[in-house]
Amino acid sequence: MLIPPNLASFQISGFCNDECTKQALPPQGITVFGSFLHSHMIARKIRARHYRNGQDVGNLGRDEHYDVHYQQIVTLSTPRTVLPGDAILVECDYDSTNVKRMTYGGLATKDEMCLVFLYHYPKIDLGVCTSAIHPDKPVRLLRGDTAGVSFDYPRPNTTFWVDIVEQVNWTSPLVDGLQALQTSSQLLATCNARNSTPLSSSSLVSGKTAPFPAYVTPLKDNRDPCVTSSAPPAAAVSFVVLLLVGSIRL
């Protein structure tokens, strides 16, 4: 997860793909009744978009005015059913205009995250569904290498790559290239049970690469700047699915 400095807007996206939900969800699906969106200091918007058969069928969580100091569980006005074969896209928008260095994915407050916890029933064994850009891609961008063939590169330690990234002059072409990778590169996908073991040996959910779905289109925001709505109280018992993108530094 890399967010260049001095940008008014930069978007990171992650997927829980259809192969994972086919393996993890019961035939009748799960009912999602609430969500908790989470990121850190420079996040401004977070959305959890629900896809079925390549179509955007609504939101499982959405905050167009995200503030790390005002996080809360939000119940959905109408509970939504997520079926096997559905996909969930998590989008986070960041504002790094007041940041002077590269921001990485990580646990520290100065690092960033892009998470959504879904509250649902019945209980299932799925614990974590994640995706991230394959590390080859930003490395190629920085090297000016646009060839499509993967290559082996030295990875002695995290500090090695951080030092390289920090020395880059993030010009507009490089920023545009890094942003384009969010929707054009192969993704490393993970679909793990609550005990962190993989739920499937499928190539899409076992740490191998999968393409970013071609059916995703930009979300149009035609709402008023601030919208209030009433929502029913949360159910007494809830279970959590975690969707995560880019929590590991390159």
CSV table of C-alpha atoms in Angstrom, one decimal:
chain,number,residue,atom,x,y,z
A,1,MET,CA,0.0,0.0,0.0
A,2,LEU,CA,1.6,3.2,-1.2
A,3,ILE,CA,0.1,6.7,-1.0
A,4,PRO,CA,2.3,9.5,-2.5
A,5,PRO,CA,2.5,12.8,-0.6
A,6,ASN,CA,0.9,16.2,-1.5
A,7,LEU,CA,-2.2,14.8,-3.2
A,8,ALA,CA,-5.8,16.0,-2.7
A,9,SER,CA,-7.2,12.6,-3.7
A,10,PHE,CA,-5.7,9.1,-4.1
A,11,GLN,CA,-7.8,5.9,-4.1
A,12,ILE,CA,-7.0,2.5,-2.9
A,13,SER,CA,-9.3,-0.5,-3.7
A,14,GLY,CA,-9.5,-4.0,-2.4
A,15,PHE,CA,-11.7,-7.0,-3.3
A,16,CYS,CA,-13.4,-9.9,-1.6
A,17,ASN,CA,-13.8,-11.8,-4.9
A,18,ASP,CA,-16.6,-14.2,-6.0
A,19,GLU,CA,-14.4,-17.3,-5.7
A,20,CYS,CA,-14.0,-16.6,-2.0
A,21,THR,CA,-17.7,-16.1,-1.3
A,22,LYS,CA,-18.5,-19.3,-3.3
A,23,GLN,CA,-16.3,-21.2,-0.9
A,24,ALA,CA,-17.1,-19.4,2.3
A,25,LEU,CA,-20.8,-18.6,2.3
A,26,PRO,CA,-23.7,-21.0,2.8
A,27,PRO,CA,-26.2,-21.6,-0.1
A,28,GLN,CA,-28.7,-19.2,1.4
A,29,GLY,CA,-26.0,-16.5,1.9
A,30,ILE,CA,-25.6,-14.3,4.9
A,31,THR,CA,-27.6,-11.3,6.0
A,32,VAL,CA,-25.5,-8.2,6.6
A,33,PHE,CA,-27.2,-5.7,9.0
A,34,GLY,CA,-24.3,-3.4,9.9
A,35,SER,CA,-20.7,-2.3,9.1
A,36,PHE,CA,-17.8,-0.6,10.7
A,37,LEU,CA,-15.5,1.3,8.3
A,38,HIS,CA,-11.9,1.9,9.4
A,39,SER,CA,-8.9,3.8,8.1
A,40,HIS,CA,-6.4,6.2,9.6
A,41,MET,CA,-5.5,9.9,9.6
A,42,ILE,CA,-5.6,10.9,5.9
A,43,ALA,CA,-8.6,8.8,4.8
A,44,ARG,CA,-11.6,11.0,3.6
A,45,LYS,CA,-14.0,8.5,2.1
A,46,ILE,CA,-14.7,4.7,2.5
A,47,ARG,CA,-17.2,2.6,0.6
A,48,ALA,CA,-18.1,-1.1,0.6
A,49,ARG,CA,-19.8,-1.8,-2.7
A,50,HIS,CA,-21.8,-5.1,-3.2
A,51,TYR,CA,-21.6,-6.8,-6.6
A,52,ARG,CA,-23.7,-9.7,-8.0
A,53,ASN,CA,-23.2,-11.1,-11.5
A,54,GLY,CA,-21.0,-8.1,-12.4
A,55,GLN,CA,-23.6,-5.5,-11.4
A,56,ASP,CA,-23.3,-3.0,-8.5
A,57,VAL,CA,-26.4,-3.8,-6.3
A,58,GLY,CA,-25.8,-1.4,-3.5
A,59,ASN,CA,-23.6,-0.4,-0.5
A,60,LEU,CA,-22.8,-2.4,2.6
A,61,GLY,CA,-21.3,0.7,4.1
A,62,ARG,CA,-20.5,4.2,2.9
A,63,ASP,CA,-19.0,7.3,4.5
A,64,GLU,CA,-18.3,10.2,2.2
A,65,HIS,CA,-17.0,12.4,5.1
A,66,TYR,CA,-14.8,9.9,7.0
A,67,ASP,CA,-13.0,11.2,10.1
A,68,VAL,CA,-10.8,8.8,12.1
A,69,HIS,CA,-11.9,10.5,15.3
A,70,TYR,CA,-15.6,9.7,14.7
A,71,GLN,CA,-15.7,6.0,13.9
A,72,GLN,CA,-18.8,3.9,14.7
A,73,ILE,CA,-20.8,0.8,13.8
A,74,VAL,CA,-23.6,1.8,11.5
A,75,THR,CA,-26.7,-0.4,11.0
A,76,LEU,CA,-28.1,-0.7,7.5
A,77,SER,CA,-31.5,0.8,7.0
A,78,THR,CA,-32.4,-2.4,5.1
A,79,PRO,CA,-30.4,-5.6,5.8
A,80,ARG,CA,-28.8,-7.0,2.7
A,81,THR,CA,-28.2,-10.6,1.6
A,82,VAL,CA,-24.8,-11.5,0.3
A,83,LEU,CA,-24.9,-14.8,-1.7
A,84,PRO,CA,-22.2,-17.2,-2.8
A,85,GLY,CA,-20.6,-15.8,-5.9
A,86,ASP,CA,-21.1,-12.2,-4.9
A,87,ALA,CA,-18.1,-9.8,-4.6
A,88,ILE,CA,-17.4,-6.9,-2.3
A,89,LEU,CA,-15.3,-3.9,-3.4
A,90,VAL,CA,-13.8,-1.7,-0.6
A,91,GLU,CA,-12.7,1.8,-1.8
A,92,CYS,CA,-10.8,4.3,0.3
A,93,ASP,CA,-10.0,7.9,-0.7
A,94,TYR,CA,-7.0,9.7,0.9
A,95,ASP,CA,-5.9,13.3,1.1
A,96,SER,CA,-2.2,13.6,1.6
A,97,THR,CA,-1.8,17.3,0.9
A,98,ASN,CA,-0.3,17.9,4.4
A,99,VAL,CA,2.0,14.8,4.3
A,100,LYS,CA,5.6,15.3,3.2
A,101,ARG,CA,6.6,11.6,2.8
A,102,MET,CA,5.2,8.4,1.3
A,103,THR,CA,2.4,6.8,3.4
A,104,TYR,CA,2.5,3.0,3.7
A,105,GLY,CA,0.0,0.5,4.8
A,106,GLY,CA,0.5,-0.6,8.4
A,107,LEU,CA,-0.6,-0.7,12.0
A,108,ALA,CA,0.8,2.7,13.1
A,109,THR,CA,-1.5,5.7,13.1
A,110,LYS,CA,0.8,7.4,10.7
A,111,ASP,CA,0.4,4.5,8.3
A,112,GLU,CA,-2.9,3.7,6.6
A,113,MET,CA,-5.5,1.0,6.3
A,114,CYS,CA,-8.6,0.3,4.3
A,115,LEU,CA,-11.0,-2.0,6.2
A,116,VAL,CA,-14.6,-2.8,6.6
A,117,PHE,CA,-16.0,-5.1,9.2
A,118,LEU,CA,-19.3,-6.6,8.3
A,119,TYR,CA,-21.9,-7.6,11.0
A,120,HIS,CA,-24.0,-10.5,9.8
A,121,TYR,CA,-25.8,-13.7,10.5
A,122,PRO,CA,-25.5,-16.7,10.5
A,123,LYS,CA,-22.0,-17.3,11.8
A,124,ILE,CA,-19.6,-18.5,9.1
A,125,ASP,CA,-15.9,-19.6,9.2
A,126,LEU,CA,-14.7,-16.8,6.9
A,127,GLY,CA,-12.4,-14.6,8.9
A,128,VAL,CA,-10.4,-12.5,6.4
A,129,CYS,CA,-10.9,-11.8,2.7
A,130,THR,CA,-8.2,-9.5,1.2
A,131,SER,CA,-6.5,-8.3,-1.9
A,132,ALA,CA,-3.5,-6.2,-2.7
A,133,ILE,CA,-1.5,-5.2,-5.8
A,134,HIS,CA,1.2,-7.7,-6.7
A,135,PRO,CA,4.5,-6.2,-5.5
A,136,ASP,CA,6.0,-6.6,-9.0
A,137,LYS,CA,3.8,-3.8,-10.3
A,138,PRO,CA,4.9,-0.7,-8.3
A,139,VAL,CA,8.5,-2.0,-8.6
A,140,ARG,CA,8.2,-2.1,-12.4
A,141,LEU,CA,6.7,1.4,-12.4
A,142,LEU,CA,9.6,2.8,-10.4
A,143,ARG,CA,12.1,1.0,-12.7
A,144,GLY,CA,10.3,2.3,-15.8
A,145,ASP,CA,9.8,-1.3,-16.9
A,146,THR,CA,6.5,-1.9,-18.6
A,147,ALA,CA,7.1,-5.4,-19.8
A,148,GLY,CA,4.5,-7.9,-19.0
A,149,VAL,CA,6.8,-10.8,-17.9
A,150,SER,CA,7.3,-11.2,-14.2
A,151,PHE,CA,10.9,-11.0,-12.9
A,152,ASP,CA,12.7,-12.0,-9.7
A,153,TYR,CA,14.0,-9.1,-7.7
A,154,PRO,CA,15.9,-8.9,-4.4
A,155,ARG,CA,13.8,-8.5,-1.3
A,156,PRO,CA,16.4,-8.4,1.6
A,157,ASN,CA,14.1,-6.5,4.0
A,158,THR,CA,11.3,-3.9,4.1
A,159,THR,CA,13.7,-1.0,4.8
A,160,PHE,CA,15.5,-1.7,1.5
A,161,TRP,CA,12.3,-0.9,-0.5
A,162,VAL,CA,11.2,2.0,1.7
A,163,ASP,CA,14.6,3.7,1.1
A,164,ILE,CA,14.0,3.3,-2.7
A,165,VAL,CA,10.5,4.7,-2.5
A,166,GLU,CA,11.5,7.6,-0.4
A,167,GLN,CA,14.1,8.7,-2.9
A,168,VAL,CA,11.5,8.9,-5.8
A,169,ASN,CA,10.4,12.2,-7.1
A,170,TRP,CA,6.7,11.6,-7.4
A,171,THR,CA,5.9,13.5,-10.6
A,172,SER,CA,2.4,13.5,-12.1
A,173,PRO,CA,3.2,10.6,-14.5
A,174,LEU,CA,4.4,8.4,-11.7
A,175,VAL,CA,1.4,9.3,-9.5
A,176,ASP,CA,-1.0,8.6,-12.4
A,177,GLY,CA,0.8,5.4,-13.1
A,178,LEU,CA,0.5,4.3,-9.4
A,179,GLN,CA,-3.1,5.2,-9.3
A,180,ALA,CA,-3.8,3.3,-12.5
A,181,LEU,CA,-2.3,0.2,-11.0
A,182,GLN,CA,-5.2,0.1,-8.5
A,183,THR,CA,-7.6,-0.9,-11.3
A,184,SER,CA,-5.4,-2.4,-13.9
A,185,SER,CA,-3.0,-4.8,-12.2
A,186,GLN,CA,-3.1,-8.3,-11.0
A,187,LEU,CA,-4.2,-8.7,-7.4
A,188,LEU,CA,-2.9,-11.0,-4.7
A,189,ALA,CA,-6.1,-12.5,-3.2
A,190,THR,CA,-6.5,-14.2,0.2
A,191,CYS,CA,-9.6,-16.0,1.6
A,192,ASN,CA,-8.9,-17.3,5.1
A,193,ALA,CA,-10.8,-19.0,7.8
A,194,ARG,CA,-10.9,-17.6,11.3
A,195,ASN,CA,-7.9,-19.7,12.2
A,196,SER,CA,-6.0,-18.0,9.3
A,197,THR,CA,-5.9,-21.2,7.2
A,198,PRO,CA,-7.0,-20.8,3.5
A,199,LEU,CA,-10.6,-21.8,2.8
A,200,SER,CA,-9.8,-22.9,-0.8
A,201,SER,CA,-6.9,-24.0,-3.0
A,202,SER,CA,-8.4,-22.0,-5.9
A,203,SER,CA,-5.8,-19.9,-7.7
A,204,LEU,CA,-8.0,-16.8,-7.0
A,205,VAL,CA,-8.0,-17.3,-3.2
A,206,SER,CA,-4.7,-18.9,-2.3
A,207,GLY,CA,-2.3,-16.0,-2.6
A,208,LYS,CA,-1.9,-16.2,-6.4
A,209,THR,CA,-2.9,-13.4,-8.7
A,210,ALA,CA,-6.3,-12.5,-10.1
A,211,PRO,CA,-7.2,-9.6,-12.4
A,212,PHE,CA,-9.0,-6.5,-11.1
A,213,PRO,CA,-12.7,-7.0,-12.1
A,214,ALA,CA,-13.4,-5.3,-15.4
A,215,TYR,CA,-17.0,-4.6,-14.4
A,216,VAL,CA,-16.2,-2.1,-11.7
A,217,THR,CA,-17.2,1.5,-12.7
A,218,PRO,CA,-16.6,4.8,-10.8
A,219,LEU,CA,-19.3,5.4,-8.2
A,220,LYS,CA,-21.4,8.5,-8.9
A,221,ASP,CA,-22.2,10.6,-5.9
A,222,ASN,CA,-25.5,12.3,-6.5
A,223,ARG,CA,-26.4,12.7,-2.8
A,224,ASP,CA,-26.6,15.9,-0.8
A,225,PRO,CA,-23.4,16.8,1.1
A,226,CYS,CA,-24.8,15.5,4.4
A,227,VAL,CA,-27.6,13.0,4.6
A,228,THR,CA,-29.2,11.8,7.8
A,229,SER,CA,-31.4,8.7,8.1
A,230,SER,CA,-33.0,6.6,10.8
A,231,ALA,CA,-31.9,3.0,11.3
A,232,PRO,CA,-33.2,0.1,13.4
A,233,PRO,CA,-31.1,-1.1,16.4
A,234,ALA,CA,-28.4,-3.6,15.8
A,235,ALA,CA,-29.1,-7.3,16.4
A,236,ALA,CA,-28.1,-8.7,19.7
A,237,VAL,CA,-25.5,-11.0,18.3
A,238,SER,CA,-23.1,-10.2,15.5
A,239,PHE,CA,-20.2,-11.8,13.6
A,240,VAL,CA,-17.5,-10.1,11.7
A,241,VAL,CA,-15.9,-10.5,8.3
A,242,LEU,CA,-12.8,-8.4,7.7
A,243,LEU,CA,-12.0,-7.0,4.3
A,244,LEU,CA,-8.5,-5.6,4.1
A,245,VAL,CA,-6.2,-4.1,1.5
A,246,GLY,CA,-2.6,-3.2,1.7
A,247,SER,CA,-1.7,-3.7,5.4
A,248,ILE,CA,1.8,-4.8,4.5
A,249,ARG,CA,4.6,-2.5,3.4
A,250,LEU,CA,6.4,-3.2,0.2
